[in-house]
XYZ file of C-alpha atoms in Angstrom:
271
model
C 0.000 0.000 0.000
C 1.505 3.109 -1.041
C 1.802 5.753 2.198
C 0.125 9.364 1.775
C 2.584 11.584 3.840
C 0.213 13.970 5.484
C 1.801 14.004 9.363
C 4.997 14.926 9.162
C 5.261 17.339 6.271
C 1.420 18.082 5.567
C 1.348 20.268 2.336
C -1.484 22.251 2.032
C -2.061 25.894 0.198
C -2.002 28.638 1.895
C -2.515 31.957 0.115
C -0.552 30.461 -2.743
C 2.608 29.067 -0.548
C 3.012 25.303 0.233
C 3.151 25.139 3.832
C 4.787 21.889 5.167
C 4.927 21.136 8.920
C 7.112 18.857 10.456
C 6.238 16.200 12.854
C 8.029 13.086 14.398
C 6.488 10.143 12.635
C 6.864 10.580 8.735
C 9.257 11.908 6.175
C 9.499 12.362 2.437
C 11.289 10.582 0.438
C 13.639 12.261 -2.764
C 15.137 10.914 -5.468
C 18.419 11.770 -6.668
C 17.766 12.544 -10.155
C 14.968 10.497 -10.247
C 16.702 7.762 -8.776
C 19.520 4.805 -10.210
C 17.684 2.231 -12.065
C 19.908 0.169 -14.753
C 17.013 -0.174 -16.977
C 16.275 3.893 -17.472
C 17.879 6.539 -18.128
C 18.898 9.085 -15.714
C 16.379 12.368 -15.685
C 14.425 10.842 -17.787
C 10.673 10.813 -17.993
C 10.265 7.005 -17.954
C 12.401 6.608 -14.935
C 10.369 9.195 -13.067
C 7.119 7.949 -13.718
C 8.549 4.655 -12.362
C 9.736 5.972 -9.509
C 6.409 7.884 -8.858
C 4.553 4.470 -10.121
C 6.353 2.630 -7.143
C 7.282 4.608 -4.381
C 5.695 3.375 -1.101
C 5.628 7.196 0.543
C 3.686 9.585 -2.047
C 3.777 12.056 -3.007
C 8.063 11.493 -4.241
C 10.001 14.111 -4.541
C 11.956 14.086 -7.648
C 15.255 15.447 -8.374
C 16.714 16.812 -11.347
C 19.134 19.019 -13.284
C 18.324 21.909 -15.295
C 20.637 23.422 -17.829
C 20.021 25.297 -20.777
C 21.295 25.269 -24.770
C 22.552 27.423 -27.317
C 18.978 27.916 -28.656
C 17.617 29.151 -24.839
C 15.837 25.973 -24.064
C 15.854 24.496 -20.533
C 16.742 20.771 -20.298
C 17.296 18.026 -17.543
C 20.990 17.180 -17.799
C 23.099 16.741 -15.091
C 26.551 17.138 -16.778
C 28.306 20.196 -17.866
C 28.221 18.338 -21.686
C 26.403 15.250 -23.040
C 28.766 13.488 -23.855
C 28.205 10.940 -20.867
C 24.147 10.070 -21.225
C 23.762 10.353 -24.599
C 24.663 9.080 -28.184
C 26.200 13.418 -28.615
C 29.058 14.728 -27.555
C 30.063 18.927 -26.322
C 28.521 21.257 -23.926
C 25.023 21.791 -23.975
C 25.534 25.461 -23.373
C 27.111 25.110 -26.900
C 24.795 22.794 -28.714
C 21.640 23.897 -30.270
C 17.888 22.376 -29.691
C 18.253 20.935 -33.596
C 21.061 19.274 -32.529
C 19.819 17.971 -29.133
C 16.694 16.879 -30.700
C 18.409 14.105 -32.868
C 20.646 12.464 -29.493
C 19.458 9.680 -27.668
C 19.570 9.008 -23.768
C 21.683 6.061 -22.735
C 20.419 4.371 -19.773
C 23.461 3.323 -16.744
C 24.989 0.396 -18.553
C 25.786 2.588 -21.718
C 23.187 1.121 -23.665
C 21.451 3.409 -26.464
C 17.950 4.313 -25.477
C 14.629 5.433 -27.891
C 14.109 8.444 -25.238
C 15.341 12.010 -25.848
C 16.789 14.871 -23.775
C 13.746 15.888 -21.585
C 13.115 19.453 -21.640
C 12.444 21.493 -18.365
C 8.581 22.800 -20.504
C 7.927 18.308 -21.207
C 8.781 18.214 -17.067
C 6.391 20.713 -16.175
C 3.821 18.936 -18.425
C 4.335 15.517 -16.394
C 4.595 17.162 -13.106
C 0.731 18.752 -13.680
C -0.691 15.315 -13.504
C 1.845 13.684 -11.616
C 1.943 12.617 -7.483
C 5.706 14.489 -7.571
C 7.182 17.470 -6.016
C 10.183 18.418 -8.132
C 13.157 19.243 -6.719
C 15.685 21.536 -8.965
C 19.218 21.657 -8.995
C 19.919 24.689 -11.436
C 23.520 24.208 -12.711
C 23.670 27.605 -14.477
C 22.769 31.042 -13.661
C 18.901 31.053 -14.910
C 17.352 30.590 -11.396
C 14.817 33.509 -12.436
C 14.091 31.834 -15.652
C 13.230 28.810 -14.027
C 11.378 29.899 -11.278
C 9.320 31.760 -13.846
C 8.725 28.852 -15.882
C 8.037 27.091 -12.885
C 4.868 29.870 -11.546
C 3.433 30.081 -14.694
C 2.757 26.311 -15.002
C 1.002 26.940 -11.665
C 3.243 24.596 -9.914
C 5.031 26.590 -7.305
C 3.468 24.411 -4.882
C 4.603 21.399 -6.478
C 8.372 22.513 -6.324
C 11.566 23.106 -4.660
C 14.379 24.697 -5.270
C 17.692 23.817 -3.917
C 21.034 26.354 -3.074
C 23.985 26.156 -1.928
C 24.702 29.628 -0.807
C 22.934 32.564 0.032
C 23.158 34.999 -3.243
C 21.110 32.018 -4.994
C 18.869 31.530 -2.418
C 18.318 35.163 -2.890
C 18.022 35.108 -6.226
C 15.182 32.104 -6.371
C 13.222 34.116 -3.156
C 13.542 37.160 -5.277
C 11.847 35.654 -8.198
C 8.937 34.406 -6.083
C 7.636 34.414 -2.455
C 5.509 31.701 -3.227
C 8.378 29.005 -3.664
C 10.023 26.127 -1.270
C 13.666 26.867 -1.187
C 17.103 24.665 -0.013
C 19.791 26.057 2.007
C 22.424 24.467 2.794
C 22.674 24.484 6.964
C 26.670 22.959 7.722
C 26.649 25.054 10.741
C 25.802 27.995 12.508
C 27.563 30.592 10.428
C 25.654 28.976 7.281
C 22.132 29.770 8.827
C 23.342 33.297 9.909
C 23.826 34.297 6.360
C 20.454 32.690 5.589
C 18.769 34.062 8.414
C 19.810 37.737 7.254
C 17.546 37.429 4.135
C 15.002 37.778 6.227
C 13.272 35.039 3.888
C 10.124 33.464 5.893
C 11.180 30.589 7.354
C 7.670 28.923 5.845
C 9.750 29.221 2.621
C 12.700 27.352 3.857
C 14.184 23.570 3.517
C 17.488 23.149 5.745
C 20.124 20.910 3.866
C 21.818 19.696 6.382
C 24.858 17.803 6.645
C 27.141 15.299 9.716
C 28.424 18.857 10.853
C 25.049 20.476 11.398
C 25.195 20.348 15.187
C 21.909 19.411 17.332
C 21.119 22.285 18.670
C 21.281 23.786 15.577
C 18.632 21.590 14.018
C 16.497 21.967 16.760
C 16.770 25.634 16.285
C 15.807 25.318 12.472
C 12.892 22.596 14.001
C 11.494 25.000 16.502
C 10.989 27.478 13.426
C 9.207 24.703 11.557
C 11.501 24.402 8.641
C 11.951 20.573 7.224
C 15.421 19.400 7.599
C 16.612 17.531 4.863
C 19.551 15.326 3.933
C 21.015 13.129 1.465
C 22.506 9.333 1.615
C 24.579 9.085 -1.720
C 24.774 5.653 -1.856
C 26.622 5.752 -5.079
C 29.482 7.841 -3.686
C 29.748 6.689 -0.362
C 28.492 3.103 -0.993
C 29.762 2.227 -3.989
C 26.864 2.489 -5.502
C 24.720 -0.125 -2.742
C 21.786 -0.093 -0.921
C 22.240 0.015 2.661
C 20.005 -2.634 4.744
C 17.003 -1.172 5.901
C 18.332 -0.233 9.838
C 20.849 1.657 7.927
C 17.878 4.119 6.534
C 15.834 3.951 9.870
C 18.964 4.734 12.514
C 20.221 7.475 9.995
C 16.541 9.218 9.733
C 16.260 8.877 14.125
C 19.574 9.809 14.446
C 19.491 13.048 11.930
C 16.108 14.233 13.020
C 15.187 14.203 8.707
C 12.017 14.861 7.459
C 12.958 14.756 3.614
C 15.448 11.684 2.830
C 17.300 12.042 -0.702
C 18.771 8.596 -1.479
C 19.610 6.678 -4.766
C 16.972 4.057 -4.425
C 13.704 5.537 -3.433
C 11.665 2.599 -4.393
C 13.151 0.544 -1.879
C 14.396 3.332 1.232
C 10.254 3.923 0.874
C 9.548 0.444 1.350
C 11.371 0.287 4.551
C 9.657 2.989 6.845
């Protein structure tokens, strides 16, 4: 039975802004660019309408890459270039959309794939109808762009932006007051610089990290913003799942309320 996440981050609309509160008995899962699956490519649309199709905790939050091309077009693509998911090769900051539009995604093993680059307007599209909350990680300097495509697709409540320092996070606040937003939280002198945007803290997601101390996050708790954190079980696991303890110690232990892992099929079976 898939789980409908409505206790411990309860999003509801509130003059236009997606309120979440935290509580002590669920989280939200993520996953990282969709999630690693052999059989699909990553940031593609098949692999995130499997992940959405079989997550256990719903609605999923979805990660993924923006970047855009020559022609002005936003795409999902991690990398700087192509050259590593599909059948092209050069940066996509270099490489037009009639050029993009002939490549071909390869899925994790390398093999040659019938799906295309997915554009950012195709994501928005899915995400309408979808059980999702997108998460963006905007490699390039078109936060506004984004965040514009993102409000008028009506979506902003469907959506989260992340940062990883404060002149972004004022540059995605800036573009809308109606929009979740990331910050990275290491430690105290992180949320200072945060805390002096003077950015409603109903706006905020804390990315914190192992040096983010505990009275810290209670701190960012107390002030009802979600604290969120990643696993990476590609990087620091070579590329494993973790037994299921693993998942429930590091969630009890972290105080998380938003989980990004590698494998959110299974960490959403396990809670």
């Amino acid at each position: 039975m898939r789980i409908v996440c409505t206790i411990m981050l309860t999003l509801t609309c509130l003059t236009g802004m997606a309120q979440w509160r935290t509580d002590a008995k669920r989280f939200w899962i993520c996953g990282h660019r969709g999630g690693f699956y052999d059989a699909f490519p990553e940031n593609s649309l098949p692999l995130f309408k499997h992940t959405e199709s079989h997550s256990q905790i719903t609605p999923v939050i979805l990660e993924l890459d923006l970047r855009k091309s020559a022609s002005g077009k936003l795409y999902i693509l991690h990398d700087e270039t192509v050259d590593r998911t599909t059948t092209g090769t050069g940066k996509i900051a270099e490489l037009t959309d009639e050029y993009l539009s002939t490549l071909f995604l390869k899925d994790a093993k390398g093999q040659v794939t019938d799906q295309h680059l997915l554009t950012f307007d195709d994501m928005l599209r899915y995400a309408r109808q979808a059980d999702i909350i997108m998460m963006l990680d905007i490699k390039t300097d078109v936060w506004a762009e984004a965040v514009n495509k993102v409000k008028e697709a009506s979506l902003l409540n469907k959506c989260v932006v992340l940062t990883f320092n404060p002149i972004n996070t004022k540059k995605v606040y800036d573009a809308s007051h109606d929009i979740r937003i990331s910050c990275l939280v290491k430690d105290d002198k992180d949320w200072e610089a945060i805390a002096a945007l003077s950015i409603p803290p109903a706006n905020l997601v804390a990315y914190v990290t192992s040096t983010t101390t505990l009275e810290l996050k209670a701190k960012l708790r107390n002030l009802h913003i979600p604290l969120m954190m990643d696993v990476s079980e590609y990087t620091r696991n070579n590329g494993a799942l973790h037994p299921a303890k693993f998942y429930r110690d590091y969630v009890k232990k972290n105080y998380i309320d938003i989980l990004i892992t590698d494998f959110p099929i299974e960490v959403s079976s396990v809670f």
